[in-house]
Coordinates of C-alpha atoms and ligand atoms in Angstrom, one line a residue:
X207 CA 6.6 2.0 -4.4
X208 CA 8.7 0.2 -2.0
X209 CA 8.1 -3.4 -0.1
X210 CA 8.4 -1.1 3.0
X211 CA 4.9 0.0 2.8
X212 CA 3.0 -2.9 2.1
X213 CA 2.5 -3.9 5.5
X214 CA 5.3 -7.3 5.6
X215 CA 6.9 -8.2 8.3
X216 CA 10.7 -7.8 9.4
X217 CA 11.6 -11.5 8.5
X218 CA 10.1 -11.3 4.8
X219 CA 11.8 -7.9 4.2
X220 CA 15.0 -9.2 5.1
X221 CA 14.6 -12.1 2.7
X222 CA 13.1 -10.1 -0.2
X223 CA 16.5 -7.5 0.1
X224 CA 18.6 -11.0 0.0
X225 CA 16.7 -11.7 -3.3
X226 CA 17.8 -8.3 -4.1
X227 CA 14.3 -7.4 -5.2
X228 CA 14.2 -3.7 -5.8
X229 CA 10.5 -2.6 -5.8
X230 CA 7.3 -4.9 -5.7
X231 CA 5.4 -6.0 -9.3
X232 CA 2.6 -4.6 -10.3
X233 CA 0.3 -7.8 -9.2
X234 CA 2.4 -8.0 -5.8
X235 CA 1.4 -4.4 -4.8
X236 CA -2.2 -5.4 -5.6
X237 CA -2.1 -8.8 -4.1
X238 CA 0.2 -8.6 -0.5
X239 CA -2.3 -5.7 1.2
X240 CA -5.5 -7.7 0.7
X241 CA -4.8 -11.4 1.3
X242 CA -2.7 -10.1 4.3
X243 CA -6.1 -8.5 4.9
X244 CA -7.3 -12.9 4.7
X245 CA -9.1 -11.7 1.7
X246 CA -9.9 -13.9 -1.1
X247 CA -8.6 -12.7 -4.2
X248 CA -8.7 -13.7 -8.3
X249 CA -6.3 -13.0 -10.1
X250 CA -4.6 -12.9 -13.4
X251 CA -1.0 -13.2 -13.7
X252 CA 1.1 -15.0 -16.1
X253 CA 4.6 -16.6 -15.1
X254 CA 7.0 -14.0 -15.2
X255 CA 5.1 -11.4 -13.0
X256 CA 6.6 -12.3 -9.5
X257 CA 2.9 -13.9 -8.6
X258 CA 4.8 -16.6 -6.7
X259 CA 6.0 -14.3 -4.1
X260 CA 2.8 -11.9 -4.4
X261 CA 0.6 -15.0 -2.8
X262 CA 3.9 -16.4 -0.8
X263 CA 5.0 -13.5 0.9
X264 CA 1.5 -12.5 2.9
X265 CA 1.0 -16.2 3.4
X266 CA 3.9 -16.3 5.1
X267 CA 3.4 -13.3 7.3
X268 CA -0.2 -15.1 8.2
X269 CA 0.8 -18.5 9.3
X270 CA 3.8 -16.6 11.3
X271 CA 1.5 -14.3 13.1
X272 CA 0.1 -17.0 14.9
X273 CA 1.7 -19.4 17.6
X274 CA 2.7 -23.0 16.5
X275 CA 0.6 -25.8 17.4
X276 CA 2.1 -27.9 20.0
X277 CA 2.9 -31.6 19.3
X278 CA 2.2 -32.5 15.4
X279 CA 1.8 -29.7 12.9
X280 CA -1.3 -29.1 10.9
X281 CA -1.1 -28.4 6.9
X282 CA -2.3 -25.1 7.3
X283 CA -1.5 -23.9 4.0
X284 CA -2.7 -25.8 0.8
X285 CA -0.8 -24.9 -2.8
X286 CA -2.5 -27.0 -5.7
X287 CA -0.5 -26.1 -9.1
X288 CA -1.2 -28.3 -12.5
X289 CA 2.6 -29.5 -12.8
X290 CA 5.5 -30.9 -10.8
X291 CA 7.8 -28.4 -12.4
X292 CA 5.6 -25.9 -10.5
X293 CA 5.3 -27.2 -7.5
X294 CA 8.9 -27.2 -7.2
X295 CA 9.6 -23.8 -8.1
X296 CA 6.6 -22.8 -5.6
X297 CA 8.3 -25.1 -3.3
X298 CA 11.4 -23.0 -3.5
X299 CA 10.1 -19.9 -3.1
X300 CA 8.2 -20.6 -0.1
X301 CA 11.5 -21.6 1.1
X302 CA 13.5 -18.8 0.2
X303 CA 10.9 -16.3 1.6
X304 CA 10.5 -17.9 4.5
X305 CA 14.0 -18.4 5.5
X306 CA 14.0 -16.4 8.5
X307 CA 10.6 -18.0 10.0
X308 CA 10.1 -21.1 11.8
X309 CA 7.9 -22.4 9.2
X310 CA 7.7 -25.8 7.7
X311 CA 6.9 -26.6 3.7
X312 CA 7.1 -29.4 1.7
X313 CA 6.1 -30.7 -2.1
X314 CA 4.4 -33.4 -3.2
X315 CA 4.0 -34.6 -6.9
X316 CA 3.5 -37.9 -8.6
X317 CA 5.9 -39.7 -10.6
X318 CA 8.3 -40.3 -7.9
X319 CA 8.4 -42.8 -4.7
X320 CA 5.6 -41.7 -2.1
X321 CA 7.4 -43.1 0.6
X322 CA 9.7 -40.3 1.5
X323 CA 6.6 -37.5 1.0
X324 CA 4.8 -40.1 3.3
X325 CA 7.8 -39.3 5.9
X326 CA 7.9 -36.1 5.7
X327 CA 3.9 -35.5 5.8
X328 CA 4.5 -37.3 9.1
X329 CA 7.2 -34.9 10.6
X330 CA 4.3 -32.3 10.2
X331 CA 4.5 -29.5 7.5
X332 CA 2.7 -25.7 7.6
X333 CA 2.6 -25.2 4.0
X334 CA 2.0 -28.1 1.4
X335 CA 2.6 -27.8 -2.0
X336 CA 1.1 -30.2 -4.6
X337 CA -0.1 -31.4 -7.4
X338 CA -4.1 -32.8 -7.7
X339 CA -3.3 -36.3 -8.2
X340 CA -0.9 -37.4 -6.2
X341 CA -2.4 -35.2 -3.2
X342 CA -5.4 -37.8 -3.7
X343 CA -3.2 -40.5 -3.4
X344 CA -2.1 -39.6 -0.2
X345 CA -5.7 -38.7 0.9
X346 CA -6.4 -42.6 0.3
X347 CA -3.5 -43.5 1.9
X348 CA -4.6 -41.7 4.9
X349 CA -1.0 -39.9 5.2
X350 CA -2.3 -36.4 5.3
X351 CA -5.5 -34.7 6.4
X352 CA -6.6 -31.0 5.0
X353 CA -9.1 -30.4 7.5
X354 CA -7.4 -27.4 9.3
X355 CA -6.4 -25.4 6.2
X356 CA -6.8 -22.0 6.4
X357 CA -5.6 -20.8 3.0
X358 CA -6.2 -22.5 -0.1
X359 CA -4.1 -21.5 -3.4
X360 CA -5.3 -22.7 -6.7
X361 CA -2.3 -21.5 -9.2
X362 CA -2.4 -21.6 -12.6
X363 CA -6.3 -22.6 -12.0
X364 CA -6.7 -22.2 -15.8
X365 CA -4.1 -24.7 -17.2
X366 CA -5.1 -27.2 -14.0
X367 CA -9.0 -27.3 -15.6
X368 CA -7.4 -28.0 -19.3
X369 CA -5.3 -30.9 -17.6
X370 CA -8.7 -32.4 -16.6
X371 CA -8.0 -32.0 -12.6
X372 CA -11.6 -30.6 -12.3
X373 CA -12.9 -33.8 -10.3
X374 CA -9.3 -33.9 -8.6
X375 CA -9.9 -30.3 -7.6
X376 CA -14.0 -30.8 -6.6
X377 CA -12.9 -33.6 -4.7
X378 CA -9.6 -31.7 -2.7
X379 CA -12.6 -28.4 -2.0
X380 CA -14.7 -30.8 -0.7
X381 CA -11.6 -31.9 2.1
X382 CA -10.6 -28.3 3.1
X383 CA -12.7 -26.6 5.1
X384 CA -15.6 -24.3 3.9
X385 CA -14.7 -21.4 6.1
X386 CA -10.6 -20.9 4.7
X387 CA -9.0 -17.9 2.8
X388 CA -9.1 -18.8 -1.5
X389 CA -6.8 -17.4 -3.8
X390 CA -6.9 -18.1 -6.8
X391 CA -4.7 -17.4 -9.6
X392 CA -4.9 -17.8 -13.6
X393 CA -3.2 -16.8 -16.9
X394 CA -6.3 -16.4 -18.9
X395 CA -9.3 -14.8 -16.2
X396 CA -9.3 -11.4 -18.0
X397 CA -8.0 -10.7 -21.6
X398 CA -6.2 -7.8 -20.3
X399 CA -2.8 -8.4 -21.0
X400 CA -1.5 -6.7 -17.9
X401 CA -3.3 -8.8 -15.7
X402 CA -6.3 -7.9 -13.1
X403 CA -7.1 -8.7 -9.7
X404 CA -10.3 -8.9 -7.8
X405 CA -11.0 -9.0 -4.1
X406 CA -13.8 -11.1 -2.8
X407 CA -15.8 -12.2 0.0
X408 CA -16.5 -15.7 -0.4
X409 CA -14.9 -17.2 -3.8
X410 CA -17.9 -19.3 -5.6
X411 CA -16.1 -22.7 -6.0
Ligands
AMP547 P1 6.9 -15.6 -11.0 O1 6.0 -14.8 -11.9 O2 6.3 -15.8 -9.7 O3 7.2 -16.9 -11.7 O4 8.3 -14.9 -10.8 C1 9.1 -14.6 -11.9 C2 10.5 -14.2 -11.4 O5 10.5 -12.9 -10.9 C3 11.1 -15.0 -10.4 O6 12.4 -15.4 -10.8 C4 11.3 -14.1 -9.2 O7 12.4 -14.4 -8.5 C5 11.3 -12.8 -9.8 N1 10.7 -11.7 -8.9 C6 9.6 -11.8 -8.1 N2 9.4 -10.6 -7.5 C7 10.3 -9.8 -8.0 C8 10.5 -8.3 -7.7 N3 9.8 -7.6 -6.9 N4 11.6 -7.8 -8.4 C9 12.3 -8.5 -9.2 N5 12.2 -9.8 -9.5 C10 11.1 -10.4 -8.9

């Protein structure tokens, strides 16, 4: 199985070969085809598995299939993940596979100064990555709005509901809006060890 054939587009092959990325993981040829598809998928992967560019890739190829908004850009893309060491290495690999598309990202985690997230919310970002909490903060602040998301990742869903972000994360669904693309990814949804993957119409959060 090549990257090739699973439907990505020049830009993101180019990138993956620079990685020097062989042959797609096992949860990368089952995820890429359906959320490029805007499926909403469940899946099971543990770190380790290449997940990160399995959900990254496709979303990429999404958000660059359509024009730019003119004037200020809208978060478009939402990445919740339990940690800040997470959201950082998300962060990076959204950057690195996106290196060849006009695409803007950023990540936003508590513990540091808001000030400079605050600044670069306001430049206007495609694809925001985050952790629960501080996201909230900056929905109180009135520094970013999620009402034209389109895709909504939940990694690591598992360990964010044993960090207690379940009110954090009710709260966040209830900003995005209803009609979006969920994915939704976990260490612990099936006891298989080799992870599974479901394709859904309509995720029940
Ligand atoms: P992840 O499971 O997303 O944390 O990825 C684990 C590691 O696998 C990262 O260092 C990636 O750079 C690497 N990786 C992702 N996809 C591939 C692939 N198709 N072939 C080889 N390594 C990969």
């Amino acid at each position: 199985m090549s990257f090739n054939t699973l439907g990505l587009s020049t830009e993101l092959l180019h990138a993956v070969a620079d990685q020097g990325y062989s042959e797609p993981t096992p949860i990368q040829i089952q995820a890429i085809p359906p959320i490029l598809q805007g499926r909403d998928i469940m899946a099971s992967a543990q770190t380790g598995t290449g997940k990160t560019a399995g959900f990254t890739l496709p979303i990429l190829q999404r958000l660059s299939a359509q024009a730019l908004a003119k004037g200020r850009r809208p978060i478009r893309v939402l990445i919740l993940t339990p940690t800040r060491e997470l959201a950082t290495q998300v962060g990076e690999s959204v950057h690195t596979y996106g290196k060849y598309l006009p695409l803007r990202s950023t990540v936003i985690f508590g513990g540091v100064k808001i000030n400079p997230q605050i600044a670069k919310l306001r430049q206007g970002v495609d694809i925001l990555v985050a952790t629960p909490g501080r996201l909230l903060d900056h929905v109180g602040q009135k520094t970013l709005d999620l009402s034209q998301v389109e895709i909504l990742v939940l990694d690591e869903a598992d360990r964010m509901l044993d960090m207690g972000f379940v009110h954090d994360i009710r709260k966040i669904l209830a900003l995005v809006p209803q009609h979006r693309q969920t994915l939704m990814f976990s260490a612990t949804f099936s006891p298989r060890s080799k992870g599974s993957l479901t394709i859904c119409s309509g995720l029940p959060l």
